[in-house]
Amino acid sequence: MSEMVYELSAVSRTYRTGSALIEAVKSVDLAIDGPGLVVIQGRSGSGKSTLLQMMGGLDRPDSGEIRFQGNDLARLREGKLTQLRRLAFGFVFQAFNLIPTLSAAENVEAAAAPTGGGSSERRRLIARLLDEVGLTSRARHLPSRLSGGEQQRVAIARALVNNPSVLLADEPTGNLDSRTSAEIISLLSRLSAERDLTVVVVTHDPAVAAQATRRLAMEDGHLAEIPFTSPLAGEVGFPSPLAGEGDPAA
Amino acid sequence: MFFIAYLVHELSRRRARTLTALACIAIATGLVISVTAIGDGVNATQSKVLTPLSAIGADLIVTREADPNNPHGSTEVLQQNAEAVKTDLAQLGKPGDHFTRDFFLPGTQLTMPTATAQQIAGEAGATASSAALAMTITHQEGTVPKIVATFQTGGQTINIDQAIAPMTQAEINATNACIAALNGSPLAPPPGSPPGKTGTAPPTPDQINTCLPERFRRFRATIVTPQQTITQVLNPPQTDIKSNSLSVLGIDTVNTPGPLSVAQISSGRFFSADPGAAAKEAVLSEAYATHHQLTLGSSVAYNGQSFSVVGTARSVIGVQSADVFLSLPALQKLASQDGNANVIFIRLRQGSDLDAAIHRIEAAYPGFRVTSNRDLANRISGSVAQAGSLAQKGSRLLALIVFVVTVLFVSILSWAGVHSRTRELGTLRAIGWSRLLLVRQVLSESLALSLLGAVFGSALGLVAARALQAWLPPLTASLATASTDSGQFGLGNLAPAIGSTATLRIEVIPNTDLVLAAMALAIAAGVIAGVIGTLLTARVQPIQAVQRLT
C-alpha cells in the first residue's frame, strides 16, 4: 500500500473577529492517498480555504494533526515548514499573486531561486514549464501585460517549478471567465495526470468539480465526501454547495 | 543573479517611490556635504585668522615699544625721530631745483641691535628666529621755491621847531665890517652914526650870506628817530612739494620665520637666495602695487637707491605687513640703522611651554613686548570671529537634523513600501522564501537606494559647494587696537595699518573625508530605514499572501 499523501485528523481552526469567535474548521478528518484532482467545494465562509491554507503550511490548526510526508504540519518548526512550502507544495491563488515588477519567467524563477542550483539549468526548466502552460511567447512580459488566464498559467508554472508532490489551488478560476476557467481546469487536470501530482482545488465552480477525481464538500467547518454517484453534495447530508452560490470568494 | 535582478526591477519599476527615496537621500547627502563644508570653510577661515602667526611659521613676535608708563621705554627717542622729519628749504638746493627726500622712522617700535634680537631668541628657546626692521618712509618730492620779499620805506615827516638867538653886537660889528670890506652898507649903522651915509650901496644878498655869522649860514642838528619794527605779511612762495608715507619692512631673506613667507607671494617670486642680489630687490604688497601701478620688473627708489620689484605678496591679518619689503641690510643702510632691528620673529621647539617662554623674555628684557597667537586672537573681531564658531556648531547641528529627518522620511517610505507589498512578500513566503531571505532582499533594496543616493548626493553636494563658494558673502576680520598700543605691534599711527583688516572668502571645498562621511551617513540612513522596513518584513506571514482576499 502506498504511503498517504495527507492524513488530517481532528483539525480545527478558530478565528477571532472582534469579540466573536468563528470556528472556520471543525474537527476535520481527511486522508488523501495518491495523485489526482481533489476538489473541495463549499459556500463562501464554509472554511474550505482555511483548510487548504493549513494543508499548505500557510496556517496552523489550533488543534488536530496534519500529517504530510511523515511530518505534522501543525507542529513543524518554521524552517522546516518553509522548506516544505518551497519544495513539496505548489500554490495557485485566486488573485494569481504574481510579483508585479517581475516578468512571467522571473515570477516562475522567484520560486526556484531560493533552492539554489545553476541558473542556466533553471532557465531551461522555466522555459520548458512556460512552454507547458503555453506562454513561451509571453515569458518576458510583466503581469500587467498578461490576461487573467495567462497570469494564472504563470502562477501554475511557478507552482510547478520545484517539482512539488502537491499542488494546492485556492479558487484558481475565481477571477476568470468560463472559457479561461475551463482551460485552467483542463491544465490542472492534465498536469495531475501527467506528473502524477496530487492537486487539491478549493472551488465553488461546478465545471471544476466535474473534472475532479475526488470531491469533498465543506459546510460550516465540516468536511464530507461527495460520492461520484451524485455530483451534488445533497446526498451526503449537506445542502448543495453550489445552490444559491453567488459569491466567488470562499 | 535572480535576487540582483529582482532588486534592480524593484527599484526601476517602482519608479515614483524609488525616485522619491533617492531624491530624499541625495538631497540630504548634498545638504550635509555643502552645509558642513560651509561650516568647515568658515572655521578654517577663522582658524587661519585667529592663528595668524602660524601662517608664517612663528610662535612669538617680540618688539620693543615706547611706553610712557614704562621707565625702560624712551619717548625721547621717538620725539627725536619725529623731529628728524624737517624740511629745511635752504638745504634742498637752489630755488627751482627739483628735489626728493626720504625720511626713515621706526614708528613707535624702538630699535635694538640684531645681537640683542639673537639673545632674546636664545632666551626664549627658539629653534628658529629672524629679525626685521619696520620703518615708515616719509617721502618728499618737489621744487625748491624762490622766496622774494619787498619792503617799502620812507615817507616819514620830522618837524623841528627851534628858536634862534638874535645877533650880538659883536656879531653885528663883525658882519658890518665884512660887508664894508666888500663895499657894502652895513646891516645896521653903529649907534651915533648919521643915517643915510652917502656913497655906499645896500648890501647884496651874497654879501650878507658871506658875512653873516656861521650859525646863521648852516643849521646843524643831530636827530635820533625812535626804533621800530616793521612787520609785513609775505605771500607764501609757490611750491609743488608733495609728501607721502609708506611702510617698509626690512626682512631676513634667508632665515625663517619672518613677516613675509614664500607662501604669501601672489605673483613673481621671493627674494633671491644670494644676499647681494636680494639687497637690490623689493617685494610689494598687492594693494600697494595695484595702487601705484607697479608691476614685476618696475623699480622703486628711496634716497636715490633703486630696487627692482621681483614679486607681490598677500598680507596675513595680524602679521606685520608693509607696503614694501626690502632685505634687512638694504633697509638698515638706507635708514642709517646699521645693525639694528625692531621686530623679532621666533619659532619655538615643538611642545615648548609658550607662557614660560613669554615670561622668560619679559623678565629678562623689560620694555619688550611679546605677542602670541592668543593675544592676536583676542584682538580680532569682525564677521569671521563671530561666524566661525557659530557656523561650525550650526553646520554640525544642521547636518544632524538633516540626517535625522532623512532617516525618518526614508524609514517612513521603507515602512510604507513594505506595507504596500505585504501580499507580495506574503506570497514569497508562501512559495518558500525564508524570513531571512525576504529580509535580505528588502534590506538590499534600501542599501542599494542609499548607495545610489549617496553617490548622487555627493555629486550634488560638490556642485552646491561650488555654487555656494561663489554666492556666499565674504567675511571680514579686524585687528583691534589696544589702548596701550597705538598700532599693530607698535608700528603706530605713523604706519598704515596694513594687515589689520581683511576680507576673506570662505573656502567651501568639501574634502574627501567629508564626502566619505556624508556618504556613510546616507548609507547609514538607508540601513536604518531598511532595518525598520525589515522589522515589518520579518513579521509578514505566508498567510498574508491570501489574507486580503479571505
mmCIF file of C-alpha atoms in Angstrom, chain A:
data_model
loop_
_atom_site.group_PDB
_atom_site.id
_atom_site.type_symbol
_atom_site.label_atom_id
_atom_site.label_comp_id
_atom_site.label_asym_id
_atom_site.label_seq_id
_atom_site.Cartn_x
_atom_site.Cartn_y
_atom_site.Cartn_z
ATOM 1 C CA MET A 1 0.000 0.000 0.000
ATOM 2 C CA SER A 2 1.336 3.369 -0.961
ATOM 3 C CA GLU A 3 2.100 5.977 1.726
ATOM 4 C CA MET A 4 -0.603 8.523 2.414
ATOM 5 C CA VAL A 5 -0.038 11.969 0.945
ATOM 6 C CA TYR A 6 -2.151 13.655 3.593
ATOM 7 C CA GLU A 7 -3.678 12.499 6.822
ATOM 8 C CA LEU A 8 -5.743 15.084 8.655
ATOM 9 C CA SER A 9 -7.247 14.165 11.950
ATOM 10 C CA ALA A 10 -9.489 16.327 14.131
ATOM 11 C CA VAL A 11 -8.178 19.536 12.559
ATOM 12 C CA SER A 12 -9.838 22.629 13.941
ATOM 13 C CA ARG A 13 -9.235 26.334 13.398
ATOM 14 C CA THR A 14 -10.934 29.198 15.139
ATOM 15 C CA TYR A 15 -10.630 32.883 14.281
ATOM 16 C CA ARG A 16 -11.376 35.836 16.435
ATOM 17 C CA THR A 17 -13.181 38.615 14.614
ATOM 18 C CA GLY A 18 -13.659 41.446 17.038
ATOM 19 C CA SER A 19 -15.320 39.916 20.050
ATOM 20 C CA ALA A 20 -16.725 36.988 18.044
ATOM 21 C CA LEU A 21 -15.055 33.611 17.689
ATOM 22 C CA ILE A 22 -15.546 31.954 14.348
ATOM 23 C CA GLU A 23 -14.921 28.239 14.080
ATOM 24 C CA ALA A 24 -13.819 28.037 10.468
ATOM 25 C CA VAL A 25 -12.761 24.390 10.541
ATOM 26 C CA LYS A 26 -14.315 21.959 12.963
ATOM 27 C CA SER A 27 -12.586 18.694 13.694
ATOM 28 C CA VAL A 28 -11.935 17.724 10.097
ATOM 29 C CA ASP A 29 -10.575 14.295 9.203
ATOM 30 C CA LEU A 30 -9.269 13.642 5.748
ATOM 31 C CA ALA A 31 -6.962 11.212 4.040
ATOM 32 C CA ILE A 32 -5.539 11.656 0.541
ATOM 33 C CA ASP A 33 -3.667 8.646 -0.550
ATOM 34 C CA GLY A 34 -2.361 9.446 -4.024
ATOM 35 C CA PRO A 35 -2.278 11.607 -7.102
ATOM 36 C CA GLY A 36 -5.411 13.016 -8.595
ATOM 37 C CA LEU A 37 -7.540 16.126 -8.742
ATOM 38 C CA VAL A 38 -9.209 16.541 -5.392
ATOM 39 C CA VAL A 39 -11.839 19.245 -5.333
ATOM 40 C CA ILE A 40 -13.197 20.773 -2.145
ATOM 41 C CA GLN A 41 -16.452 22.566 -2.695
ATOM 42 C CA GLY A 42 -18.320 24.774 -0.395
ATOM 43 C CA ARG A 43 -20.026 28.086 0.142
ATOM 44 C CA SER A 44 -18.209 31.263 0.949
ATOM 45 C CA GLY A 45 -17.164 31.166 4.589
ATOM 46 C CA SER A 46 -17.571 27.430 4.828
ATOM 47 C CA GLY A 47 -13.922 27.035 5.856
ATOM 48 C CA LYS A 48 -12.619 25.362 2.702
ATOM 49 C CA SER A 49 -9.885 27.958 2.025
ATOM 50 C CA THR A 50 -8.783 27.824 5.666
ATOM 51 C CA LEU A 51 -8.471 24.082 5.387
ATOM 52 C CA LEU A 52 -6.422 24.426 2.187
ATOM 53 C CA GLN A 53 -4.100 27.009 3.800
ATOM 54 C CA MET A 54 -3.453 24.664 6.720
ATOM 55 C CA MET A 55 -2.759 21.808 4.294
ATOM 56 C CA GLY A 56 -0.218 24.014 2.524
ATOM 57 C CA GLY A 57 1.556 25.113 5.690
ATOM 58 C CA LEU A 58 0.414 28.708 5.316
ATOM 59 C CA ASP A 59 -1.526 28.492 8.544
ATOM 60 C CA ARG A 60 -1.539 26.158 11.527
ATOM 61 C CA PRO A 61 -4.549 24.464 13.129
ATOM 62 C CA ASP A 62 -5.495 25.198 16.704
ATOM 63 C CA SER A 63 -5.827 21.509 17.298
ATOM 64 C CA GLY A 64 -5.526 18.239 15.438
ATOM 65 C CA GLU A 65 -2.851 16.855 13.174
ATOM 66 C CA ILE A 66 -1.989 17.398 9.546
ATOM 67 C CA ARG A 67 0.423 14.693 8.588
ATOM 68 C CA PHE A 68 2.311 15.140 5.367
ATOM 69 C CA GLN A 69 5.288 13.026 4.378
ATOM 70 C CA GLY A 70 5.655 11.908 7.953
ATOM 71 C CA ASN A 71 5.555 15.467 9.360
ATOM 72 C CA ASP A 72 2.835 17.063 11.436
ATOM 73 C CA LEU A 73 2.403 20.442 9.805
ATOM 74 C CA ALA A 74 0.659 21.704 12.939
ATOM 75 C CA ARG A 75 3.787 21.364 14.995
ATOM 76 C CA LEU A 76 6.565 21.607 12.450
ATOM 77 C CA ARG A 77 9.128 24.288 13.132
ATOM 78 C CA GLU A 78 9.077 27.322 10.872
ATOM 79 C CA GLY A 79 12.250 26.499 8.919
ATOM 80 C CA LYS A 80 11.079 23.014 8.021
ATOM 81 C CA LEU A 81 7.630 24.328 7.109
ATOM 82 C CA THR A 82 9.226 26.918 4.815
ATOM 83 C CA GLN A 83 11.251 24.166 3.186
ATOM 84 C CA LEU A 84 8.086 22.107 2.600
ATOM 85 C CA ARG A 85 6.326 25.115 1.102
ATOM 86 C CA ARG A 86 9.306 25.618 -1.182
ATOM 87 C CA LEU A 87 9.860 22.023 -2.301
ATOM 88 C CA ALA A 88 6.775 19.930 -1.606
ATOM 89 C CA PHE A 89 3.880 22.298 -2.173
ATOM 90 C CA GLY A 90 2.908 24.392 -5.132
ATOM 91 C CA PHE A 91 0.430 27.200 -4.584
ATOM 92 C CA VAL A 92 -2.020 28.717 -7.019
ATOM 93 C CA PHE A 93 -4.008 31.662 -5.749
ATOM 94 C CA GLN A 94 -7.291 33.123 -6.843
ATOM 95 C CA ALA A 95 -5.687 36.539 -7.442
ATOM 96 C CA PHE A 96 -2.640 34.930 -9.106
ATOM 97 C CA ASN A 97 -0.309 36.721 -6.652
ATOM 98 C CA LEU A 98 2.384 37.416 -9.214
ATOM 99 C CA ILE A 99 5.160 39.876 -8.375
ATOM 100 C CA PRO A 100 4.202 42.915 -10.465
ATOM 101 C CA THR A 101 7.792 44.045 -11.079
ATOM 102 C CA LEU A 102 8.958 40.702 -12.435
ATOM 103 C CA SER A 103 8.326 39.234 -15.872
ATOM 104 C CA ALA A 104 6.462 35.944 -16.348
ATOM 105 C CA ALA A 105 9.727 33.991 -16.451
ATOM 106 C CA GLU A 106 11.131 35.856 -13.451
ATOM 107 C CA ASN A 107 7.951 35.162 -11.479
ATOM 108 C CA VAL A 108 8.483 31.474 -12.092
ATOM 109 C CA GLU A 109 12.151 31.880 -11.156
ATOM 110 C CA ALA A 110 11.149 33.587 -7.882
ATOM 111 C CA ALA A 111 10.024 30.192 -6.576
ATOM 112 C CA ALA A 112 13.080 28.360 -7.894
ATOM 113 C CA ALA A 113 15.761 30.854 -6.840
ATOM 114 C CA PRO A 114 15.737 30.021 -3.087
ATOM 115 C CA THR A 115 16.544 26.413 -3.901
ATOM 116 C CA GLY A 116 19.854 27.444 -5.458
ATOM 117 C CA GLY A 117 21.267 25.469 -8.353
ATOM 118 C CA GLY A 118 22.657 26.561 -11.667
ATOM 119 C CA SER A 119 20.930 29.465 -13.318
ATOM 120 C CA SER A 120 21.233 28.108 -16.855
ATOM 121 C CA GLU A 121 19.629 24.834 -15.845
ATOM 122 C CA ARG A 122 16.952 26.783 -14.053
ATOM 123 C CA ARG A 123 16.289 28.901 -17.114
ATOM 124 C CA ARG A 124 15.860 25.831 -19.277
ATOM 125 C CA LEU A 125 13.392 24.394 -16.754
ATOM 126 C CA ILE A 126 11.446 27.656 -16.667
ATOM 127 C CA ALA A 127 11.341 27.814 -20.441
ATOM 128 C CA ARG A 128 10.034 24.242 -20.532
ATOM 129 C CA LEU A 129 7.374 24.990 -17.932
ATOM 130 C CA LEU A 130 6.237 28.125 -19.717
ATOM 131 C CA ASP A 131 6.011 26.092 -22.864
ATOM 132 C CA GLU A 132 3.993 23.512 -20.981
ATOM 133 C CA VAL A 133 1.470 26.155 -19.940
ATOM 134 C CA GLY A 134 1.536 27.733 -23.401
ATOM 135 C CA LEU A 135 3.296 31.004 -22.512
ATOM 136 C CA THR A 136 6.642 30.777 -24.291
ATOM 137 C CA SER A 137 5.972 33.931 -26.251
ATOM 138 C CA ARG A 138 4.921 35.834 -23.110
ATOM 139 C CA ALA A 139 7.935 34.925 -20.971
ATOM 140 C CA ARG A 140 9.335 38.442 -20.844
ATOM 141 C CA HIS A 141 6.034 40.184 -20.261
ATOM 142 C CA LEU A 142 5.163 41.809 -16.985
ATOM 143 C CA PRO A 143 1.991 40.541 -15.265
ATOM 144 C CA SER A 144 0.242 43.810 -16.057
ATOM 145 C CA ARG A 145 0.523 42.957 -19.757
ATOM 146 C CA LEU A 146 -0.888 39.465 -19.375
ATOM 147 C CA SER A 147 -4.538 38.437 -19.354
ATOM 148 C CA GLY A 148 -6.061 36.830 -16.261
ATOM 149 C CA GLY A 149 -5.774 33.366 -17.753
ATOM 150 C CA GLU A 150 -2.160 33.969 -18.734
ATOM 151 C CA GLN A 151 -1.341 35.224 -15.274
ATOM 152 C CA GLN A 152 -2.889 32.139 -13.723
ATOM 153 C CA ARG A 153 -0.878 29.949 -16.046
ATOM 154 C CA VAL A 154 2.278 31.750 -14.951
ATOM 155 C CA ALA A 155 1.194 31.064 -11.353
ATOM 156 C CA ILE A 156 0.734 27.378 -12.196
ATOM 157 C CA ALA A 157 4.195 27.248 -13.816
ATOM 158 C CA ARG A 158 5.603 28.908 -10.707
ATOM 159 C CA ALA A 159 3.849 26.351 -8.515
ATOM 160 C CA LEU A 160 5.389 23.517 -10.531
ATOM 161 C CA VAL A 161 8.950 24.812 -10.858
ATOM 162 C CA ASN A 162 10.282 22.937 -7.825
ATOM 163 C CA ASN A 163 8.539 19.757 -8.902
ATOM 164 C CA PRO A 164 6.248 19.563 -5.845
ATOM 165 C CA SER A 165 4.295 16.500 -4.836
ATOM 166 C CA VAL A 166 1.165 18.534 -4.072
ATOM 167 C CA LEU A 167 -0.361 21.480 -5.878
ATOM 168 C CA LEU A 168 -2.816 23.495 -3.821
ATOM 169 C CA ALA A 169 -5.121 25.841 -5.696
ATOM 170 C CA ASP A 170 -7.460 28.233 -3.949
ATOM 171 C CA GLU A 171 -10.273 29.265 -6.281
ATOM 172 C CA PRO A 172 -7.958 29.186 -9.302
ATOM 173 C CA THR A 173 -10.769 30.172 -11.647
ATOM 174 C CA GLY A 174 -12.395 32.668 -9.334
ATOM 175 C CA ASN A 175 -11.197 35.680 -11.308
ATOM 176 C CA LEU A 176 -11.511 34.134 -14.784
ATOM 177 C CA ASP A 177 -14.237 33.888 -17.363
ATOM 178 C CA SER A 178 -15.802 30.491 -18.039
ATOM 179 C CA ARG A 179 -13.745 29.743 -21.129
ATOM 180 C CA THR A 180 -10.475 30.569 -19.475
ATOM 181 C CA SER A 181 -11.601 28.726 -16.352
ATOM 182 C CA ALA A 182 -12.145 25.619 -18.413
ATOM 183 C CA GLU A 183 -8.662 25.950 -19.876
ATOM 184 C CA ILE A 184 -7.128 26.281 -16.427
ATOM 185 C CA ILE A 185 -9.033 23.326 -15.007
ATOM 186 C CA SER A 186 -8.124 21.298 -18.012
ATOM 187 C CA LEU A 187 -4.493 22.255 -17.495
ATOM 188 C CA LEU A 188 -4.603 21.285 -13.804
ATOM 189 C CA SER A 189 -6.249 18.012 -14.647
ATOM 190 C CA ARG A 190 -3.690 17.263 -17.329
ATOM 191 C CA LEU A 191 -0.774 18.152 -15.057
ATOM 192 C CA SER A 192 -2.172 15.943 -12.322
ATOM 193 C CA ALA A 193 -2.324 13.032 -14.701
ATOM 194 C CA GLU A 194 0.964 13.663 -16.488
ATOM 195 C CA ARG A 195 3.049 14.498 -13.428
ATOM 196 C CA ASP A 196 1.475 12.035 -11.058
ATOM 197 C CA LEU A 197 0.591 15.037 -8.957
ATOM 198 C CA THR A 198 -1.873 15.475 -6.133
ATOM 199 C CA VAL A 199 -3.857 18.590 -6.943
ATOM 200 C CA VAL A 200 -6.178 19.934 -4.290
ATOM 201 C CA VAL A 201 -8.505 22.607 -5.573
ATOM 202 C CA VAL A 202 -10.852 24.681 -3.488
ATOM 203 C CA THR A 203 -13.660 25.965 -5.640
ATOM 204 C CA HIS A 204 -17.311 26.570 -5.989
ATOM 205 C CA ASP A 205 -17.113 26.154 -9.754
ATOM 206 C CA PRO A 206 -19.146 23.059 -10.868
ATOM 207 C CA ALA A 207 -17.038 22.891 -14.018
ATOM 208 C CA VAL A 208 -14.001 22.227 -11.856
ATOM 209 C CA ALA A 209 -15.852 19.688 -9.792
ATOM 210 C CA ALA A 210 -16.747 17.896 -12.993
ATOM 211 C CA GLN A 211 -13.062 17.295 -13.698
ATOM 212 C CA ALA A 212 -12.305 16.010 -10.185
ATOM 213 C CA THR A 213 -11.135 12.527 -9.354
ATOM 214 C CA ARG A 214 -12.391 13.066 -5.830
ATOM 215 C CA ARG A 215 -14.863 15.550 -4.485
ATOM 216 C CA LEU A 216 -15.287 16.871 -0.998
ATOM 217 C CA ALA A 217 -17.777 19.298 0.397
ATOM 218 C CA MET A 218 -17.195 21.796 3.160
ATOM 219 C CA GLU A 219 -20.086 23.147 5.108
ATOM 220 C CA ASP A 220 -19.919 25.181 8.253
ATOM 221 C CA GLY A 221 -16.449 23.918 9.071
ATOM 222 C CA HIS A 222 -17.254 20.275 8.465
ATOM 223 C CA LEU A 223 -15.890 18.225 5.591
ATOM 224 C CA ALA A 224 -17.660 15.407 3.847
ATOM 225 C CA GLU A 225 -17.033 13.208 0.830
ATOM 226 C CA ILE A 226 -19.262 13.618 -2.213
ATOM 227 C CA PRO A 227 -19.800 10.252 -3.913
ATOM 228 C CA PHE A 228 -19.491 10.247 -7.675
ATOM 229 C CA THR A 229 -22.947 8.737 -7.967
ATOM 230 C CA SER A 230 -24.318 12.120 -7.159
ATOM 231 C CA PRO A 231 -22.349 15.159 -8.264
ATOM 232 C CA LEU A 232 -24.225 17.320 -5.797
ATOM 233 C CA ALA A 233 -23.485 17.354 -2.124
ATOM 234 C CA GLY A 234 -27.037 16.833 -1.025
ATOM 235 C CA GLU A 235 -26.510 13.107 -0.889
ATOM 236 C CA VAL A 236 -24.026 13.329 1.951
ATOM 237 C CA GLY A 237 -26.376 15.261 4.069
ATOM 238 C CA PHE A 238 -25.108 18.718 3.228
ATOM 239 C CA PRO A 239 -27.046 21.236 1.287
ATOM 240 C CA SER A 240 -25.675 21.585 -2.207
ATOM 241 C CA PRO A 241 -22.608 23.804 -2.052
ATOM 242 C CA LEU A 242 -23.489 25.171 -5.428
ATOM 243 C CA ALA A 243 -27.095 26.061 -4.736
ATOM 244 C CA GLY A 244 -27.600 29.777 -4.460
ATOM 245 C CA GLU A 245 -23.857 30.433 -4.664
ATOM 246 C CA GLY A 246 -23.119 33.936 -5.815
ATOM 247 C CA ASP A 247 -20.001 34.986 -4.025
ATOM 248 C CA PRO A 248 -16.854 33.754 -5.742
ATOM 249 C CA ALA A 249 -14.723 34.306 -2.688
ATOM 250 C CA ALA A 250 -14.613 31.355 -0.341
#
